[in-house]
Amino acid sequence: MMKIKIGKIELKNPVMVASGTFGYAKEFEKLVNLKHLGAIITKTITLNPRQGNPMPRICETASGMLNAIGLQNEGIDDFIKEKMPYLSKIGVPIIISISGNNIDEFFILARRLNKIKAISGIELNISCPNIKCRGLVAQDKKETYEVVKAVRKTTSKTVITKLSPNVTDITEIAKAAEDAGSDAVSLVNTFLGMAIDVETGKSKLGNITGGLSGPCIKPIALRMVHEVSRNIDIPVIGMGGIMNAGDAIEFILAGATAIQVGTANFIEPGVSGKIIKGIEAYLKKHKIKKFQDIIGRTT
Ligand SMILES: Cc1cc2nc3c(=O)[nH]c(=O)nc-3n(C[C@H](O)[C@H](O)[C@H](O)COP(=O)(O)O)c2cc1C
């Protein structure tokens, strides 16, 4: 009823947990039945360790949150040694989110992960600075194409390209990822935003700006999923403010083949399990045999 395939990955249901909101899964083992998840996307790793941005890194906003973590992580060597043994044993598809300072770093990361059997796929976090021109890789269709192409050449694993909503036309970036051989696209990453403390006159984030997520971004994310899914042939994985099964179903009706739960994990760690059950209940109630039958039904 809920099975789905993304690239080579077979998922028992379409509910994944989003990168950066679920750590490396062990942090959630006592709060969530990890085996029930469709897939786990790990927090973005980079080639070398990164300290991340200055504090404070998180602030609450009306109906959402701002974060500027700055991709803090210990680098790929530590990840493989310290995190992979646990991730390998969970028994659900494990998708590793990677990011690089340039194409070579993406290439090296993908090549190293390609050798690890327990990894099902790679999600490319291309919301990283573009070294050829100002902005992010995900804001430039040529750079997006180049990064995806380089990764595609070096890995036989499923490649998912994660898109930024901070663009004028997200469809052209999705098309570039598809043309370069991405197996799927996931959208959206956070929206660039800021919040100011009026007493001090300072930004509430050490990095001044940060990424906005949560319920406030859902209508925009949903529109983007709707738009992209109509214009490409590879699966779209939707996310942005999904807090419950109803939200997840909206994304599926808009055209998402699977969904990711992000900020909601911080509010209610067990929410992904509830979303899986909620989607099942919806399918039964509406006498829908396979959940694929409702993907993109809202035209
Ligand atoms: C605290 C925090 C950390 C995040 N870290 C990452 C990350 O490391 N890599 C990434 O691709 N996305 C990261 N994201 C973005 C989420 O994966 C997701 O794309 C975004 O938050 C939108 O979904 P949501 O509204 O359900 O949270 C992070 C989001 C939050 C709130």
CSV table of C-alpha atoms and ligand atoms in Angstrom, one decimal:
chain,number,residue,atom,x,y,z
A,1,MET,CA,0.0,0.0,0.0
A,2,MET,CA,2.8,2.4,1.0
A,3,LYS,CA,5.8,1.0,-0.9
A,4,ILE,CA,7.7,3.3,-3.2
A,5,LYS,CA,10.9,3.3,-5.2
A,6,ILE,CA,13.3,6.3,-5.6
A,7,GLY,CA,16.1,5.5,-7.9
A,8,LYS,CA,17.3,2.1,-6.7
A,9,ILE,CA,16.1,2.6,-3.2
A,10,GLU,CA,13.0,0.6,-2.1
A,11,LEU,CA,11.2,2.3,0.7
A,12,LYS,CA,8.4,0.6,2.8
A,13,ASN,CA,6.7,4.0,3.0
A,14,PRO,CA,7.3,7.5,1.7
A,15,VAL,CA,8.2,9.1,5.0
A,16,MET,CA,11.8,10.2,5.5
A,17,VAL,CA,13.4,12.3,8.2
A,18,ALA,CA,15.1,15.5,6.8
A,19,SER,CA,18.8,16.2,7.0
A,20,GLY,CA,20.0,18.2,10.0
A,21,THR,CA,16.8,17.6,12.0
A,22,PHE,CA,17.5,14.0,13.1
A,23,GLY,CA,21.2,14.0,13.8
A,24,TYR,CA,22.8,10.7,12.8
A,25,ALA,CA,19.7,8.8,14.0
A,26,LYS,CA,21.2,7.4,17.3
A,27,GLU,CA,20.1,10.6,19.0
A,28,PHE,CA,16.4,9.6,18.3
A,29,GLU,CA,16.6,5.8,19.0
A,30,LYS,CA,14.7,6.1,22.3
A,31,LEU,CA,12.1,8.4,20.9
A,32,VAL,CA,11.2,6.9,17.6
A,33,ASN,CA,11.0,3.4,16.2
A,34,LEU,CA,13.6,3.9,13.6
A,35,LYS,CA,12.7,0.7,11.8
A,36,HIS,CA,9.3,2.1,10.8
A,37,LEU,CA,10.8,5.0,8.8
A,38,GLY,CA,10.8,5.0,5.0
A,39,ALA,CA,14.4,6.3,5.1
A,40,ILE,CA,16.8,8.3,7.2
A,41,ILE,CA,18.7,11.3,5.8
A,42,THR,CA,21.7,12.1,8.0
A,43,LYS,CA,22.9,15.6,8.9
A,44,THR,CA,25.1,17.0,6.1
A,45,ILE,CA,28.7,16.0,6.2
A,46,THR,CA,31.7,17.7,4.6
A,47,LEU,CA,35.1,16.5,3.6
A,48,ASN,CA,36.9,18.3,6.5
A,49,PRO,CA,35.5,19.1,10.0
A,50,ARG,CA,33.6,22.4,10.3
A,51,GLN,CA,33.0,24.4,13.4
A,52,GLY,CA,29.8,26.0,12.2
A,53,ASN,CA,28.6,29.6,12.7
A,54,PRO,CA,28.9,31.8,15.8
A,55,MET,CA,26.2,31.5,18.5
A,56,PRO,CA,23.2,32.0,18.8
A,57,ARG,CA,22.4,29.6,16.0
A,58,ILE,CA,18.6,29.1,16.4
A,59,CYS,CA,15.7,31.4,17.1
A,60,GLU,CA,12.0,30.9,17.1
A,61,THR,CA,9.7,33.0,14.9
A,62,ALA,CA,6.0,33.1,14.4
A,63,SER,CA,5.1,29.7,13.0
A,64,GLY,CA,8.6,28.5,12.3
A,65,MET,CA,12.3,28.7,13.2
A,66,LEU,CA,15.4,30.3,12.0
A,67,ASN,CA,18.7,28.4,12.0
A,68,ALA,CA,22.2,29.2,11.1
A,69,ILE,CA,24.1,26.1,12.2
A,70,GLY,CA,26.7,26.5,9.4
A,71,LEU,CA,27.1,22.8,8.6
A,72,GLN,CA,28.9,22.0,11.8
A,73,ASN,CA,30.2,18.4,11.6
A,74,GLU,CA,33.3,16.3,12.2
A,75,GLY,CA,34.1,15.5,8.5
A,76,ILE,CA,33.8,12.3,6.5
A,77,ASP,CA,36.6,10.3,8.3
A,78,ASP,CA,34.9,10.7,11.7
A,79,PHE,CA,31.5,10.0,10.1
A,80,ILE,CA,32.6,6.7,8.6
A,81,LYS,CA,34.4,5.6,11.8
A,82,GLU,CA,31.9,6.9,14.4
A,83,LYS,CA,28.5,7.1,12.9
A,84,MET,CA,28.3,4.5,10.1
A,85,PRO,CA,28.6,1.4,12.3
A,86,TYR,CA,25.3,2.3,14.1
A,87,LEU,CA,23.6,3.5,10.9
A,88,SER,CA,24.4,0.3,9.1
A,89,LYS,CA,22.5,-1.8,11.7
A,90,ILE,CA,19.2,0.1,11.7
A,91,GLY,CA,17.6,-1.8,8.8
A,92,VAL,CA,16.1,1.1,6.8
A,93,PRO,CA,17.6,2.9,3.8
A,94,ILE,CA,20.3,5.3,4.9
A,95,ILE,CA,20.8,8.4,2.7
A,96,ILE,CA,23.9,10.5,3.4
A,97,SER,CA,23.7,14.3,2.9
A,98,ILE,CA,26.9,15.8,1.6
A,99,SER,CA,28.1,19.3,0.8
A,100,GLY,CA,31.4,20.6,-0.5
A,101,ASN,CA,33.3,23.9,-1.1
A,102,ASN,CA,33.8,22.9,-4.7
A,103,ILE,CA,33.1,20.2,-7.3
A,104,ASP,CA,36.1,18.2,-6.3
A,105,GLU,CA,35.0,17.9,-2.7
A,106,PHE,CA,31.6,16.6,-3.8
A,107,PHE,CA,33.3,14.2,-6.1
A,108,ILE,CA,35.7,12.9,-3.3
A,109,LEU,CA,32.8,12.6,-0.8
A,110,ALA,CA,30.6,10.7,-3.2
A,111,ARG,CA,33.5,8.4,-4.3
A,112,ARG,CA,34.3,7.4,-0.7
A,113,LEU,CA,30.6,6.8,0.2
A,114,ASN,CA,30.1,4.7,-2.9
A,115,LYS,CA,32.3,2.0,-1.4
A,116,ILE,CA,30.1,1.6,1.7
A,117,LYS,CA,27.5,-1.1,1.1
A,118,ALA,CA,25.2,0.0,3.9
A,119,ILE,CA,24.5,3.4,2.2
A,120,SER,CA,21.5,3.4,-0.1
A,121,GLY,CA,21.9,6.9,-1.5
A,122,ILE,CA,23.4,10.4,-1.4
A,123,GLU,CA,21.5,13.6,-1.0
A,124,LEU,CA,23.5,16.6,-2.4
A,125,ASN,CA,23.1,19.7,-0.2
A,126,ILE,CA,24.0,22.2,-2.9
A,127,SER,CA,23.0,25.2,-0.7
A,128,CYS,CA,26.7,25.9,-0.4
A,129,PRO,CA,28.5,29.0,-1.8
A,130,ASN,CA,29.2,29.0,-5.5
A,131,ILE,CA,32.9,29.6,-6.1
A,132,LYS,CA,32.4,30.7,-9.7
A,133,CYS,CA,29.9,33.4,-9.1
A,134,ARG,CA,28.1,35.0,-6.2
A,135,GLY,CA,25.4,33.1,-4.4
A,136,LEU,CA,24.8,29.4,-3.8
A,137,VAL,CA,25.4,26.4,-6.2
A,138,ALA,CA,21.7,25.7,-5.9
A,139,GLN,CA,21.0,29.2,-7.3
A,140,ASP,CA,22.9,28.6,-10.5
A,141,LYS,CA,21.7,26.0,-13.1
A,142,LYS,CA,25.2,25.5,-14.7
A,143,GLU,CA,26.9,24.9,-11.3
A,144,THR,CA,24.1,22.6,-10.2
A,145,TYR,CA,24.5,20.6,-13.5
A,146,GLU,CA,28.3,20.4,-12.9
A,147,VAL,CA,28.1,19.2,-9.3
A,148,VAL,CA,25.5,16.6,-10.1
A,149,LYS,CA,27.3,15.4,-13.2
A,150,ALA,CA,30.6,15.0,-11.2
A,151,VAL,CA,28.8,13.0,-8.5
A,152,ARG,CA,26.9,10.9,-11.0
A,153,LYS,CA,30.2,9.8,-12.6
A,154,THR,CA,31.6,8.5,-9.4
A,155,THR,CA,28.7,6.7,-7.7
A,156,SER,CA,26.3,3.9,-8.5
A,157,LYS,CA,24.2,4.9,-5.5
A,158,THR,CA,20.9,6.7,-5.8
A,159,VAL,CA,21.6,10.5,-6.1
A,160,ILE,CA,19.0,13.0,-4.8
A,161,THR,CA,19.7,16.7,-5.4
A,162,LYS,CA,18.3,19.0,-2.7
A,163,LEU,CA,17.1,22.3,-4.0
A,164,SER,CA,17.1,25.7,-2.4
A,165,PRO,CA,13.9,27.8,-2.5
A,166,ASN,CA,15.9,31.0,-2.7
A,167,VAL,CA,15.7,31.2,-6.4
A,168,THR,CA,13.5,32.9,-9.0
A,169,ASP,CA,12.7,29.8,-11.0
A,170,ILE,CA,13.2,26.5,-9.0
A,171,THR,CA,12.1,24.4,-12.0
A,172,GLU,CA,15.1,25.4,-14.1
A,173,ILE,CA,17.5,24.2,-11.3
A,174,ALA,CA,15.5,20.9,-11.0
A,175,LYS,CA,15.8,20.4,-14.7
A,176,ALA,CA,19.6,20.9,-14.6
A,177,ALA,CA,19.8,18.3,-11.8
A,178,GLU,CA,17.7,15.9,-13.9
A,179,ASP,CA,19.8,16.5,-17.0
A,180,ALA,CA,22.9,15.8,-15.1
A,181,GLY,CA,21.6,12.4,-14.0
A,182,SER,CA,20.1,12.9,-10.6
A,183,ASP,CA,17.7,10.1,-9.7
A,184,ALA,CA,15.4,12.5,-7.8
A,185,VAL,CA,15.2,16.0,-6.4
A,186,SER,CA,14.2,17.0,-2.9
A,187,LEU,CA,12.8,20.4,-2.1
A,188,VAL,CA,12.8,22.6,-0.3
A,189,ASN,CA,15.8,23.6,1.9
A,190,THR,CA,15.3,26.6,4.2
A,191,PHE,CA,14.3,30.1,3.1
A,192,LEU,CA,16.8,32.9,3.9
A,193,GLY,CA,15.5,35.1,6.7
A,194,MET,CA,16.4,37.1,9.8
A,195,ALA,CA,15.0,38.3,13.1
A,196,ILE,CA,16.1,41.3,15.2
A,197,ASP,CA,16.1,41.9,18.9
A,198,VAL,CA,14.7,45.5,19.1
A,199,GLU,CA,16.2,46.2,22.6
A,200,THR,CA,19.8,45.5,21.4
A,201,GLY,CA,19.2,46.3,17.8
A,202,LYS,CA,21.2,43.1,17.0
A,203,SER,CA,20.2,40.2,14.9
A,204,LYS,CA,19.0,37.2,16.9
A,205,LEU,CA,21.5,35.0,15.1
A,206,GLY,CA,25.2,35.2,15.3
A,207,ASN,CA,25.4,34.7,11.6
A,208,ILE,CA,23.0,37.7,11.1
A,209,THR,CA,20.8,35.7,8.6
A,210,GLY,CA,19.6,32.1,8.8
A,211,GLY,CA,17.3,29.6,7.2
A,212,LEU,CA,13.6,29.7,7.9
A,213,SER,CA,11.7,26.4,8.3
A,214,GLY,CA,8.5,25.1,9.8
A,215,PRO,CA,4.7,25.7,9.2
A,216,CYS,CA,5.3,29.2,7.9
A,217,ILE,CA,7.1,27.9,4.7
A,218,LYS,CA,4.6,25.2,3.9
A,219,PRO,CA,2.4,27.0,1.3
A,220,ILE,CA,5.4,28.2,-0.6
A,221,ALA,CA,7.2,24.8,-0.5
A,222,LEU,CA,3.9,23.1,-1.6
A,223,ARG,CA,3.6,25.5,-4.6
A,224,MET,CA,7.2,24.7,-5.6
A,225,VAL,CA,6.7,20.9,-5.4
A,226,HIS,CA,3.6,21.3,-7.5
A,227,GLU,CA,5.5,23.4,-10.1
A,228,VAL,CA,8.6,21.2,-10.2
A,229,SER,CA,6.8,17.8,-10.3
A,230,ARG,CA,4.9,19.0,-13.4
A,231,ASN,CA,8.0,19.8,-15.3
A,232,ILE,CA,10.5,17.0,-14.7
A,233,ASP,CA,10.3,13.2,-15.0
A,234,ILE,CA,12.3,12.1,-12.0
A,235,PRO,CA,10.6,11.8,-8.5
A,236,VAL,CA,10.2,14.8,-6.3
A,237,ILE,CA,10.6,14.5,-2.6
A,238,GLY,CA,8.7,17.2,-0.8
A,239,MET,CA,9.3,19.0,2.4
A,240,GLY,CA,8.8,22.3,4.2
A,241,GLY,CA,6.6,22.7,7.3
A,242,ILE,CA,5.2,19.1,7.4
A,243,MET,CA,3.8,18.7,10.9
A,244,ASN,CA,1.2,16.0,10.5
A,245,ALA,CA,-0.2,13.4,8.0
A,246,GLY,CA,-2.6,16.0,6.5
A,247,ASP,CA,0.4,18.2,5.6
A,248,ALA,CA,2.2,15.2,4.1
A,249,ILE,CA,-0.8,14.2,2.0
A,250,GLU,CA,-1.0,17.8,0.6
A,251,PHE,CA,2.6,17.4,-0.6
A,252,ILE,CA,1.8,14.0,-2.2
A,253,LEU,CA,-1.3,15.4,-3.9
A,254,ALA,CA,0.8,18.3,-5.2
A,255,GLY,CA,3.2,15.8,-6.8
A,256,ALA,CA,5.6,14.5,-4.2
A,257,THR,CA,6.6,10.8,-4.5
A,258,ALA,CA,7.9,10.9,-0.9
A,259,ILE,CA,8.2,13.5,1.9
A,260,GLN,CA,10.6,14.5,4.5
A,261,VAL,CA,9.9,15.6,8.1
A,262,GLY,CA,12.2,18.4,9.4
A,263,THR,CA,11.4,21.0,12.1
A,264,ALA,CA,8.5,18.9,13.4
A,265,ASN,CA,11.1,16.4,14.8
A,266,PHE,CA,12.2,19.1,17.3
A,267,ILE,CA,8.7,19.7,18.5
A,268,GLU,CA,7.5,16.1,18.6
A,269,PRO,CA,10.3,13.5,18.0
A,270,GLY,CA,7.9,10.7,17.3
A,271,VAL,CA,5.9,12.6,14.7
A,272,SER,CA,7.2,10.7,11.7
A,273,GLY,CA,5.6,7.5,13.1
A,274,LYS,CA,2.3,9.3,13.5
A,275,ILE,CA,2.5,10.6,9.9
A,276,ILE,CA,3.1,7.1,8.5
A,277,LYS,CA,0.0,5.8,10.4
A,278,GLY,CA,-2.0,8.9,9.3
A,279,ILE,CA,-1.3,8.4,5.6
A,280,GLU,CA,-2.3,4.7,5.9
A,281,ALA,CA,-5.6,5.7,7.6
A,282,TYR,CA,-6.2,8.3,4.8
A,283,LEU,CA,-5.7,5.7,2.1
A,284,LYS,CA,-8.1,3.3,3.8
A,285,LYS,CA,-10.7,5.9,4.4
A,286,HIS,CA,-10.6,7.0,0.8
A,287,LYS,CA,-10.4,3.4,-0.5
A,288,ILE,CA,-7.1,4.0,-2.3
A,289,LYS,CA,-5.1,0.8,-2.9
A,290,LYS,CA,-1.7,2.2,-3.5
A,291,PHE,CA,-0.5,5.6,-2.4
A,292,GLN,CA,1.1,6.1,-5.9
A,293,ASP,CA,-2.5,6.6,-7.1
A,294,ILE,CA,-2.7,10.0,-5.4
A,295,ILE,CA,0.7,11.4,-6.3
A,296,GLY,CA,0.1,14.7,-8.2
A,297,ARG,CA,-3.7,14.3,-8.2
A,298,THR,CA,-4.2,18.0,-7.5
A,299,THR,CA,-3.8,19.5,-11.0
B,1,LIG,C1,18.2,23.1,12.8
B,1,LIG,C2,18.1,22.7,11.3
B,1,LIG,C3,19.3,22.1,10.7
B,1,LIG,C4,19.3,21.8,9.4
B,1,LIG,N1,20.4,21.2,8.8
B,1,LIG,C5,20.4,20.8,7.5
B,1,LIG,C6,21.5,20.1,7.0
B,1,LIG,O1,22.5,19.9,7.7
B,1,LIG,N2,21.4,19.8,5.7
B,1,LIG,C7,20.3,20.1,4.9
B,1,LIG,O2,20.3,19.7,3.7
B,1,LIG,N3,19.2,20.7,5.4
B,1,LIG,C8,19.3,21.0,6.7
B,1,LIG,N4,18.1,21.6,7.2
B,1,LIG,C9,17.0,21.9,6.4
B,1,LIG,C10,15.9,20.8,6.5
B,1,LIG,O3,16.4,19.5,6.2
B,1,LIG,C11,14.7,21.1,5.7
B,1,LIG,O4,15.0,21.2,4.3
B,1,LIG,C12,14.0,22.4,6.1
B,1,LIG,O5,14.1,22.7,7.4
B,1,LIG,C13,12.5,22.5,5.6
B,1,LIG,O6,11.7,21.5,6.2
B,1,LIG,P1,10.9,21.7,7.5
B,1,LIG,O7,10.1,23.0,7.4
B,1,LIG,O8,10.1,20.5,7.7
B,1,LIG,O9,11.9,21.8,8.6
B,1,LIG,C14,18.1,22.0,8.6
B,1,LIG,C15,17.0,22.5,9.2
B,1,LIG,C16,17.0,22.9,10.5
B,1,LIG,C17,15.7,23.5,11.1
